[in-house]
mmCIF file with all atom_site columns, C-alpha atoms in Angstrom:
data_model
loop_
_atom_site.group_PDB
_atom_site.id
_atom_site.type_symbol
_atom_site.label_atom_id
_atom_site.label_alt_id
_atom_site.label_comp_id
_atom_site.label_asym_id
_atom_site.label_entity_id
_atom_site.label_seq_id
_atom_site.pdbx_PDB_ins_code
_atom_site.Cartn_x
_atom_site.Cartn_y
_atom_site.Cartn_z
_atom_site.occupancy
_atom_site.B_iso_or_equiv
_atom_site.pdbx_formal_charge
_atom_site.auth_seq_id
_atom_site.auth_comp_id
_atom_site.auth_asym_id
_atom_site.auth_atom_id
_atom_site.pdbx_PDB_model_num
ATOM 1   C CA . UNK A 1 1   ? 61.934 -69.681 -131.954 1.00 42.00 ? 1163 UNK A CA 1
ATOM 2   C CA . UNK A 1 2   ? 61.350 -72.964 -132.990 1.00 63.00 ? 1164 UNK A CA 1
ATOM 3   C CA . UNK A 1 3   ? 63.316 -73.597 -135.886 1.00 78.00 ? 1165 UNK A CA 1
ATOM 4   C CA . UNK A 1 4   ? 66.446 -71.189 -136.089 1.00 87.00 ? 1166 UNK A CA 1
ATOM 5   C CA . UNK A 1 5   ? 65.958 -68.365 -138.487 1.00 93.00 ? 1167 UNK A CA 1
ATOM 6   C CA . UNK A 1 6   ? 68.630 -68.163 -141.173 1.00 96.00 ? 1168 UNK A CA 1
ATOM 7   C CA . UNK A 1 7   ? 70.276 -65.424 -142.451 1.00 97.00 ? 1169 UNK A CA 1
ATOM 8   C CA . UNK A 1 8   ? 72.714 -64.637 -144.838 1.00 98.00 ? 1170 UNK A CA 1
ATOM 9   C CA . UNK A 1 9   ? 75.208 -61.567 -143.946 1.00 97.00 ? 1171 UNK A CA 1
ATOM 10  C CA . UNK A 1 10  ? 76.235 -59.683 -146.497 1.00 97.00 ? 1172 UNK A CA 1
ATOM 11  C CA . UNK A 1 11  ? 79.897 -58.708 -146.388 1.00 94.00 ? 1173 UNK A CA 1
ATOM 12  C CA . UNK A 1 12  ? 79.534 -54.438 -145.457 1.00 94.00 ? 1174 UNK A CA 1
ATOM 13  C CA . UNK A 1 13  ? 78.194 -56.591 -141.758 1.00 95.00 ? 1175 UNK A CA 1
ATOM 14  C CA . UNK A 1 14  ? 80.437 -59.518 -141.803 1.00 94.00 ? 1176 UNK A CA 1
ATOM 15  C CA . UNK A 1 15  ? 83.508 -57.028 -142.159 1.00 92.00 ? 1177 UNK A CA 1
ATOM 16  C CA . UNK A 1 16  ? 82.325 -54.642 -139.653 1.00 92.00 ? 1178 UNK A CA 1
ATOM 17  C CA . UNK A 1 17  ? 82.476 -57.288 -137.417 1.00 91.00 ? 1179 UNK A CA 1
ATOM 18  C CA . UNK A 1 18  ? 85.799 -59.077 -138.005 1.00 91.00 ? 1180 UNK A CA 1
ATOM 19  C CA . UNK A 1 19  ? 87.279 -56.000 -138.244 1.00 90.00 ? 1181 UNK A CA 1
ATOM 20  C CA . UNK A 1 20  ? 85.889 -54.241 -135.605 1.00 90.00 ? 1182 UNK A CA 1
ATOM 21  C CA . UNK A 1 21  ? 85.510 -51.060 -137.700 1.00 90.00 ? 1183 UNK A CA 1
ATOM 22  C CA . UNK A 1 22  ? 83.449 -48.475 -136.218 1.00 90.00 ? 1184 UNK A CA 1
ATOM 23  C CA . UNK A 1 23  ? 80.272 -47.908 -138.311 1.00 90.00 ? 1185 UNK A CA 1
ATOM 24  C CA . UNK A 1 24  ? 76.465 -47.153 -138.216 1.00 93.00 ? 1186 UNK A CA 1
ATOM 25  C CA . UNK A 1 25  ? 75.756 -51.099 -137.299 1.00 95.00 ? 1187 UNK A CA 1
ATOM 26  C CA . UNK A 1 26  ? 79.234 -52.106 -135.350 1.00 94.00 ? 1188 UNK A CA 1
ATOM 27  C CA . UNK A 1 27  ? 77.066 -52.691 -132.090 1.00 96.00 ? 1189 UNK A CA 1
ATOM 28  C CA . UNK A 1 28  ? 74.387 -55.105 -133.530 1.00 96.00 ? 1190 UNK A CA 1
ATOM 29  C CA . UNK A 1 29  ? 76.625 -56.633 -135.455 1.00 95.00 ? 1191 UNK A CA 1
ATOM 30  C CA . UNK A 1 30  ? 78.466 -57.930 -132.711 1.00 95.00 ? 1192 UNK A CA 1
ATOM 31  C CA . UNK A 1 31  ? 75.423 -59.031 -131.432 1.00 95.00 ? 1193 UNK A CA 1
ATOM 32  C CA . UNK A 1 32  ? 74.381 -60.284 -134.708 1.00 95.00 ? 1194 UNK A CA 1
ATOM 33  C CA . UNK A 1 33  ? 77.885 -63.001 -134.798 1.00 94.00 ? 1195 UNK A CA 1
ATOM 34  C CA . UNK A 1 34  ? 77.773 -63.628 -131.414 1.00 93.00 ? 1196 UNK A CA 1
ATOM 35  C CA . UNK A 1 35  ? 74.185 -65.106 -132.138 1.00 93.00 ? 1197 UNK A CA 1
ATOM 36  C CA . UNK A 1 36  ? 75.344 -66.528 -134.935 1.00 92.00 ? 1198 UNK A CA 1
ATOM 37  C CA . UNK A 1 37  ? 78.332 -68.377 -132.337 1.00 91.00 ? 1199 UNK A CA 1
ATOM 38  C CA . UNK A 1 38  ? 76.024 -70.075 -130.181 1.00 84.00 ? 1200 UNK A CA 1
ATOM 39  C CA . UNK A 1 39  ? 73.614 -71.616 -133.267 1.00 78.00 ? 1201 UNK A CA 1
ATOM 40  C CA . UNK A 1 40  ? 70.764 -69.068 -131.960 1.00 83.00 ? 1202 UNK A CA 1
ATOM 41  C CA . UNK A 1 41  ? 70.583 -68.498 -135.578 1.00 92.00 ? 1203 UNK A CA 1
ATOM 42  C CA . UNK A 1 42  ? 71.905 -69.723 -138.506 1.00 96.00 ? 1204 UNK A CA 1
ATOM 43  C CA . UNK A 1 43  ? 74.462 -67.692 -140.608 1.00 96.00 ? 1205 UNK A CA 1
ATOM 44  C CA . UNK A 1 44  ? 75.670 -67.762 -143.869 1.00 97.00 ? 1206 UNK A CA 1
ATOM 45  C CA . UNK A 1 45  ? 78.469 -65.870 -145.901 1.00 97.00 ? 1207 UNK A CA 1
ATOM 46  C CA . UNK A 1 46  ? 78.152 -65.959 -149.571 1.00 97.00 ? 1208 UNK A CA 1
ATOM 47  C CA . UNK A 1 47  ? 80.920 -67.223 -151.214 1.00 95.00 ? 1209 UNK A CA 1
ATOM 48  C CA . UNK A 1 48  ? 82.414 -64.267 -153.008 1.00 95.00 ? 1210 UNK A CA 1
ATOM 49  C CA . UNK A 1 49  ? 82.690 -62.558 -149.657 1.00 95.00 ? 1211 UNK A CA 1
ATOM 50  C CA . UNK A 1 50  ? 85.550 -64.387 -148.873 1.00 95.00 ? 1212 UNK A CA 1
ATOM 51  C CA . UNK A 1 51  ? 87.449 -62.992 -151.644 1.00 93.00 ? 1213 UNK A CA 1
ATOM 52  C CA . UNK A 1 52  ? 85.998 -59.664 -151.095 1.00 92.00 ? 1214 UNK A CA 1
ATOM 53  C CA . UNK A 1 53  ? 87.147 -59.538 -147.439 1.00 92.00 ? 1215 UNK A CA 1
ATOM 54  C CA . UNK A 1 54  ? 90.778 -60.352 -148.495 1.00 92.00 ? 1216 UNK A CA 1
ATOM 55  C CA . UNK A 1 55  ? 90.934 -57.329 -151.262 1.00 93.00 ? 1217 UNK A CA 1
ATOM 56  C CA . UNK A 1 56  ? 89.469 -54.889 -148.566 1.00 91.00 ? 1218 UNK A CA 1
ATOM 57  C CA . UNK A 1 57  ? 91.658 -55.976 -145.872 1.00 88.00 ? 1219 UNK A CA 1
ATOM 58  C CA . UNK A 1 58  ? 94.743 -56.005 -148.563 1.00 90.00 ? 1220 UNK A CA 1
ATOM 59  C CA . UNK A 1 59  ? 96.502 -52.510 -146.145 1.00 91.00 ? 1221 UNK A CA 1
ATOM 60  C CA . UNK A 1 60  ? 96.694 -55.800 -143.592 1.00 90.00 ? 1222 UNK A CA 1
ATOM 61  C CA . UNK A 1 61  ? 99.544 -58.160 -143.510 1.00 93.00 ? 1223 UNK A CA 1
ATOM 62  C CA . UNK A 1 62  ? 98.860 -61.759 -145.021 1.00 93.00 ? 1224 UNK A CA 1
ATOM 63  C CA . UNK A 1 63  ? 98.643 -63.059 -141.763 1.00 95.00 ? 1225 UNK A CA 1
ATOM 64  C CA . UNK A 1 64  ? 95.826 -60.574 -140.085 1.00 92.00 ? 1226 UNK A CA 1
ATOM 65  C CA . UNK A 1 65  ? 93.670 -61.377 -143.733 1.00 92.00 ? 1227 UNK A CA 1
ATOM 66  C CA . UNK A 1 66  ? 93.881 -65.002 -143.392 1.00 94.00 ? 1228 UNK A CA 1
ATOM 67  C CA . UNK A 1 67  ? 92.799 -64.585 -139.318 1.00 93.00 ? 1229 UNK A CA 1
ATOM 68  C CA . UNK A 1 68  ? 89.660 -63.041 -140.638 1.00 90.00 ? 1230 UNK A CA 1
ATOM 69  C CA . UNK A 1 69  ? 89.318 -65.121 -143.267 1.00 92.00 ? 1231 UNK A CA 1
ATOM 70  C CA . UNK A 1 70  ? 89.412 -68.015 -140.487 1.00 94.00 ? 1232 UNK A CA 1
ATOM 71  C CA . UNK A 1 71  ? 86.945 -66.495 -137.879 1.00 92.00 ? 1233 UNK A CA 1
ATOM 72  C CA . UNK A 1 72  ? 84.292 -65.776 -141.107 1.00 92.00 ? 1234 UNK A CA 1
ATOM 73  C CA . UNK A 1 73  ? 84.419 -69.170 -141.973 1.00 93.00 ? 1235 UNK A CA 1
ATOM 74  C CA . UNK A 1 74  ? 84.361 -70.230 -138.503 1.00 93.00 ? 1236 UNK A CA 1
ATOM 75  C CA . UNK A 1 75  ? 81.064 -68.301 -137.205 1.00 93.00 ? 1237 UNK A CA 1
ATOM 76  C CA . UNK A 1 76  ? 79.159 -68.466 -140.759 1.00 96.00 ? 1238 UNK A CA 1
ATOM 77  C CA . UNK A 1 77  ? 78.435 -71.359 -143.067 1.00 96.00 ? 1239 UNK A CA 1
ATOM 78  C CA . UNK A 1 78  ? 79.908 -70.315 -146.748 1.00 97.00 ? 1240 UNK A CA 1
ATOM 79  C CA . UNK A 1 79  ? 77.433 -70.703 -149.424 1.00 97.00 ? 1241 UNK A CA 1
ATOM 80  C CA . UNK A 1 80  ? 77.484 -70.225 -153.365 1.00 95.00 ? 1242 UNK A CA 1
ATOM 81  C CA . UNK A 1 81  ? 74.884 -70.513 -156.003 1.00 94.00 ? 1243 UNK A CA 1
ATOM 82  C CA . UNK A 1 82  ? 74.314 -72.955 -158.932 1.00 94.00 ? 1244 UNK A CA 1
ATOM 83  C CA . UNK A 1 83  ? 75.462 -71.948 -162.322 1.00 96.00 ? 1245 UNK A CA 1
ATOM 84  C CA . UNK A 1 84  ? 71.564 -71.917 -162.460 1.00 96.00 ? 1246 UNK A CA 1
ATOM 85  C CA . UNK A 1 85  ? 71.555 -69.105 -160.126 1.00 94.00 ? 1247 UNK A CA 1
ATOM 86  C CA . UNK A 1 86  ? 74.334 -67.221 -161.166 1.00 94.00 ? 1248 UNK A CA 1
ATOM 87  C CA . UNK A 1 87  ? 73.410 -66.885 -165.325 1.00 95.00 ? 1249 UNK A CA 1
ATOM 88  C CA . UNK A 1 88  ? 70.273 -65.671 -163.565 1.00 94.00 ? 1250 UNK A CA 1
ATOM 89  C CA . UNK A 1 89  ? 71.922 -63.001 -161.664 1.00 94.00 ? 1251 UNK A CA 1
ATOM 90  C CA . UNK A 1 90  ? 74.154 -61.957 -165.216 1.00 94.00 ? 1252 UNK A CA 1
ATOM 91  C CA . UNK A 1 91  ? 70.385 -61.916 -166.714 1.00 94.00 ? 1253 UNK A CA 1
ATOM 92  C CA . UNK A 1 92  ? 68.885 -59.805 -164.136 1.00 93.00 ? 1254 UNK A CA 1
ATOM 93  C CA . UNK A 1 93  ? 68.698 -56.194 -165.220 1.00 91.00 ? 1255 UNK A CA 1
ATOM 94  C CA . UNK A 1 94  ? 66.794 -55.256 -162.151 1.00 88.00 ? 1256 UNK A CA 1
ATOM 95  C CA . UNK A 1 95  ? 68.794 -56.169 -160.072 1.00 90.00 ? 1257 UNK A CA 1
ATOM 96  C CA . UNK A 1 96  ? 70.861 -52.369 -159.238 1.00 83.00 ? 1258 UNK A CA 1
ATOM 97  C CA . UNK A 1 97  ? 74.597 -54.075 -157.977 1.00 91.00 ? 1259 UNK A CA 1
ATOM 98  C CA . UNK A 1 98  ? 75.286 -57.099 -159.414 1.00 93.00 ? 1260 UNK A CA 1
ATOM 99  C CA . UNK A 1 99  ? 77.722 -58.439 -156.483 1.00 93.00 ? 1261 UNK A CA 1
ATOM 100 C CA . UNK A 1 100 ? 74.311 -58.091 -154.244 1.00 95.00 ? 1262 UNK A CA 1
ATOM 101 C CA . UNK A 1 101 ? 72.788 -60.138 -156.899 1.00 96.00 ? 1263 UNK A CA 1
ATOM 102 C CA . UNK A 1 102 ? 74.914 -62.935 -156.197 1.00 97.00 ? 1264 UNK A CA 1
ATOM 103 C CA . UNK A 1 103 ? 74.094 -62.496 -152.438 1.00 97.00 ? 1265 UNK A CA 1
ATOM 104 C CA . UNK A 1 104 ? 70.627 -62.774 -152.901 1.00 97.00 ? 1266 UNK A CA 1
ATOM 105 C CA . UNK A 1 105 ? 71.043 -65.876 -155.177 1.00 97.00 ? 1267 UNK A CA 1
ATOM 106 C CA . UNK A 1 106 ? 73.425 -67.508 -152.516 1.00 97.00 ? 1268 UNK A CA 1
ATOM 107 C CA . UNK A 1 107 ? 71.008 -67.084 -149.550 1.00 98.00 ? 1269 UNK A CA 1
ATOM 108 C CA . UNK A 1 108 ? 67.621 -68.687 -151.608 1.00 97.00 ? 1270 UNK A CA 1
ATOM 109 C CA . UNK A 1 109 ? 69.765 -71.136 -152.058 1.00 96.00 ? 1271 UNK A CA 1
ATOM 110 C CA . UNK A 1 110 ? 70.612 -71.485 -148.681 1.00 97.00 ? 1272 UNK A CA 1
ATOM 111 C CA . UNK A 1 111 ? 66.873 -70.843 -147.657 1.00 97.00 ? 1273 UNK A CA 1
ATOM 112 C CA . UNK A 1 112 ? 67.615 -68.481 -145.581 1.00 97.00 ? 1274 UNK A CA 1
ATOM 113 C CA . UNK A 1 113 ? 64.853 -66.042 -144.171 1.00 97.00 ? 1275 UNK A CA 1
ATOM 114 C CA . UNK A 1 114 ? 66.352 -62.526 -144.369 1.00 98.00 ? 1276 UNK A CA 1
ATOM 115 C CA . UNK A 1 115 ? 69.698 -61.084 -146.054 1.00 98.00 ? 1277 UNK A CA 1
ATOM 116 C CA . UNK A 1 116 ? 71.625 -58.794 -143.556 1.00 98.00 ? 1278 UNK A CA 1
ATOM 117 C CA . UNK A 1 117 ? 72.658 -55.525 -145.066 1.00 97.00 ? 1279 UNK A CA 1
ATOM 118 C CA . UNK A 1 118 ? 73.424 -51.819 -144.406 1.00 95.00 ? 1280 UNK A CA 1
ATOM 119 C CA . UNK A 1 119 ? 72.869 -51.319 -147.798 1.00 92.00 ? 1281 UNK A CA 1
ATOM 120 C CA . UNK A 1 120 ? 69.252 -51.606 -148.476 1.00 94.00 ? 1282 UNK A CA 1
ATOM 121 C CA . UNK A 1 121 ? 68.589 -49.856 -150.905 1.00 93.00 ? 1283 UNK A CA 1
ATOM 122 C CA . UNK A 1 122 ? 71.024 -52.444 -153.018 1.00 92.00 ? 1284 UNK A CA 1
ATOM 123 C CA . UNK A 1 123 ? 68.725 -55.160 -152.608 1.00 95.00 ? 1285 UNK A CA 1
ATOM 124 C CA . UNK A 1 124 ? 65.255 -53.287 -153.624 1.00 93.00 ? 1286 UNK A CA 1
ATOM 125 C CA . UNK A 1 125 ? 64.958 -56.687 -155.933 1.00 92.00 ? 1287 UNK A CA 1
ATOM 126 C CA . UNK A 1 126 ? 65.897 -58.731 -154.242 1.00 95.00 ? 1288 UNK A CA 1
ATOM 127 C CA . UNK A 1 127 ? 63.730 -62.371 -153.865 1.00 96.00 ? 1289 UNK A CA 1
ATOM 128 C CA . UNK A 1 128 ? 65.037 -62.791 -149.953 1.00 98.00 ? 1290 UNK A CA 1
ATOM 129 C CA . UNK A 1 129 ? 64.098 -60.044 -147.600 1.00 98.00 ? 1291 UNK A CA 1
ATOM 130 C CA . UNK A 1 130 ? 66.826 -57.609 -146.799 1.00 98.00 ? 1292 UNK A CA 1
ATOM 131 C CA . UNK A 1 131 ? 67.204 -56.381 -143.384 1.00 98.00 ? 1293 UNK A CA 1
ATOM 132 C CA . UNK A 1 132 ? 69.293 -53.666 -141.351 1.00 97.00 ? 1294 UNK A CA 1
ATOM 133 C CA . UNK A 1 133 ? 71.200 -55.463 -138.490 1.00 97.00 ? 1295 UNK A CA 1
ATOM 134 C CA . UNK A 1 134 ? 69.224 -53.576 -135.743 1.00 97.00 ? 1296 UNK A CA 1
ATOM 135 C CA . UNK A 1 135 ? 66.055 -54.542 -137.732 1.00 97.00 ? 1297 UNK A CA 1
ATOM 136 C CA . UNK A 1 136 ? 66.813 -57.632 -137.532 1.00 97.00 ? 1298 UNK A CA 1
ATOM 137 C CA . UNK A 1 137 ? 67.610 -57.661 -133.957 1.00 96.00 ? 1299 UNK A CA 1
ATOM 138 C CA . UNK A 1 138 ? 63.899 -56.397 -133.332 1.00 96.00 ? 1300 UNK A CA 1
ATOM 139 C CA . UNK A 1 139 ? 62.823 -59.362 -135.636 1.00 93.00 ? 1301 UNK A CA 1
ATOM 140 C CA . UNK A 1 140 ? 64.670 -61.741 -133.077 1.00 90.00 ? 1302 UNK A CA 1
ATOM 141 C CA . UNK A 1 141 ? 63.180 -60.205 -130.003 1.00 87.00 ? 1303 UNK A CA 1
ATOM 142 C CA . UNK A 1 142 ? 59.789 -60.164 -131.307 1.00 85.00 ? 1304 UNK A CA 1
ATOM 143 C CA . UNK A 1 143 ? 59.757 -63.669 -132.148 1.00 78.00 ? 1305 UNK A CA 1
ATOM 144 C CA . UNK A 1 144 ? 61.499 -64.706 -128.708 1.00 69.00 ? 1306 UNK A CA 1
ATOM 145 C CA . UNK A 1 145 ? 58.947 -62.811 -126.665 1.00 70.00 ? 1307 UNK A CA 1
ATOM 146 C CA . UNK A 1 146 ? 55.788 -64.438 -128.920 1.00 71.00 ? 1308 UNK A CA 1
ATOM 147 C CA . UNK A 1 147 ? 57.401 -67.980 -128.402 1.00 66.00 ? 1309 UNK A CA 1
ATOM 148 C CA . UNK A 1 148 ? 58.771 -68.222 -125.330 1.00 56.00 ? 1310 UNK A CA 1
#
């Protein structure tokens, strides 16, 4: 790859990771940070994760939240949206889940290639090209063993 490919990873796959909850995707997701940890590629959180991560980990103590928190910010680069972006997202009737909405706004605005999800079917609309972590994976290892 010539230029790292950027990708924005929406919060079901950021959470999987720095919780280390056992799902569908736990596997590539690991693989998907740990890419992210060594600038193979470029990763972005959306802003409103952040917050979103804190209410889902709220069983946690203050403590284990804010260590998550730390390692999300740490591994990813946190993005938002203009207020451009975001009246655009309140406008857009299309657009099935309006939190993913804000996702896809934050990672055009990042210019990122492809929006990480194991929720597809959320971002049907969306303008950046959602992925599956192990599709994306495939993505990677195509384009490492056509450029190598």
């Amino acid at each position: 790859m010539q230029t790292p490919l950027r990708i924005l990873i929406d919060t079901n796959v950021a959470y999987t990771f720095l919780t280390k909850r056992t799902d569908k995707f736990s596997k590539e997701a690991e693989e998907i940070m740990f890419l992210c940890s060594g600038n193979r590629i470029k990763g972005y959180i959306a802003f409103h994760s952040i917050s979103t991560m804190w209410y889902l980990g709220r069983k946690s103590s203050e403590k284990v939240r804010r260590e998550i928190i730390g390692t999300a910010c740490d591994l990813l680069k946190v993005v938002g949206a203009s207020q451009k972006a975001i009246i655009s997202a309140v406008q857009n009737i299309d657009f099935r889940d309006f939190e993913d909405c804000l996702q896809d706004k934050c990672a055009k605005e990042a210019g990122c290639d492809y929006i990480v999800t194991a929720n597809l079917k959320d971002f049907a609309n969306s303008e950046v090209p959602a992925v599956t972590p192990d599709r994306l994976l495939k993505i990677i290892h195509e384009e490492l063993s056509s450029n190598p």
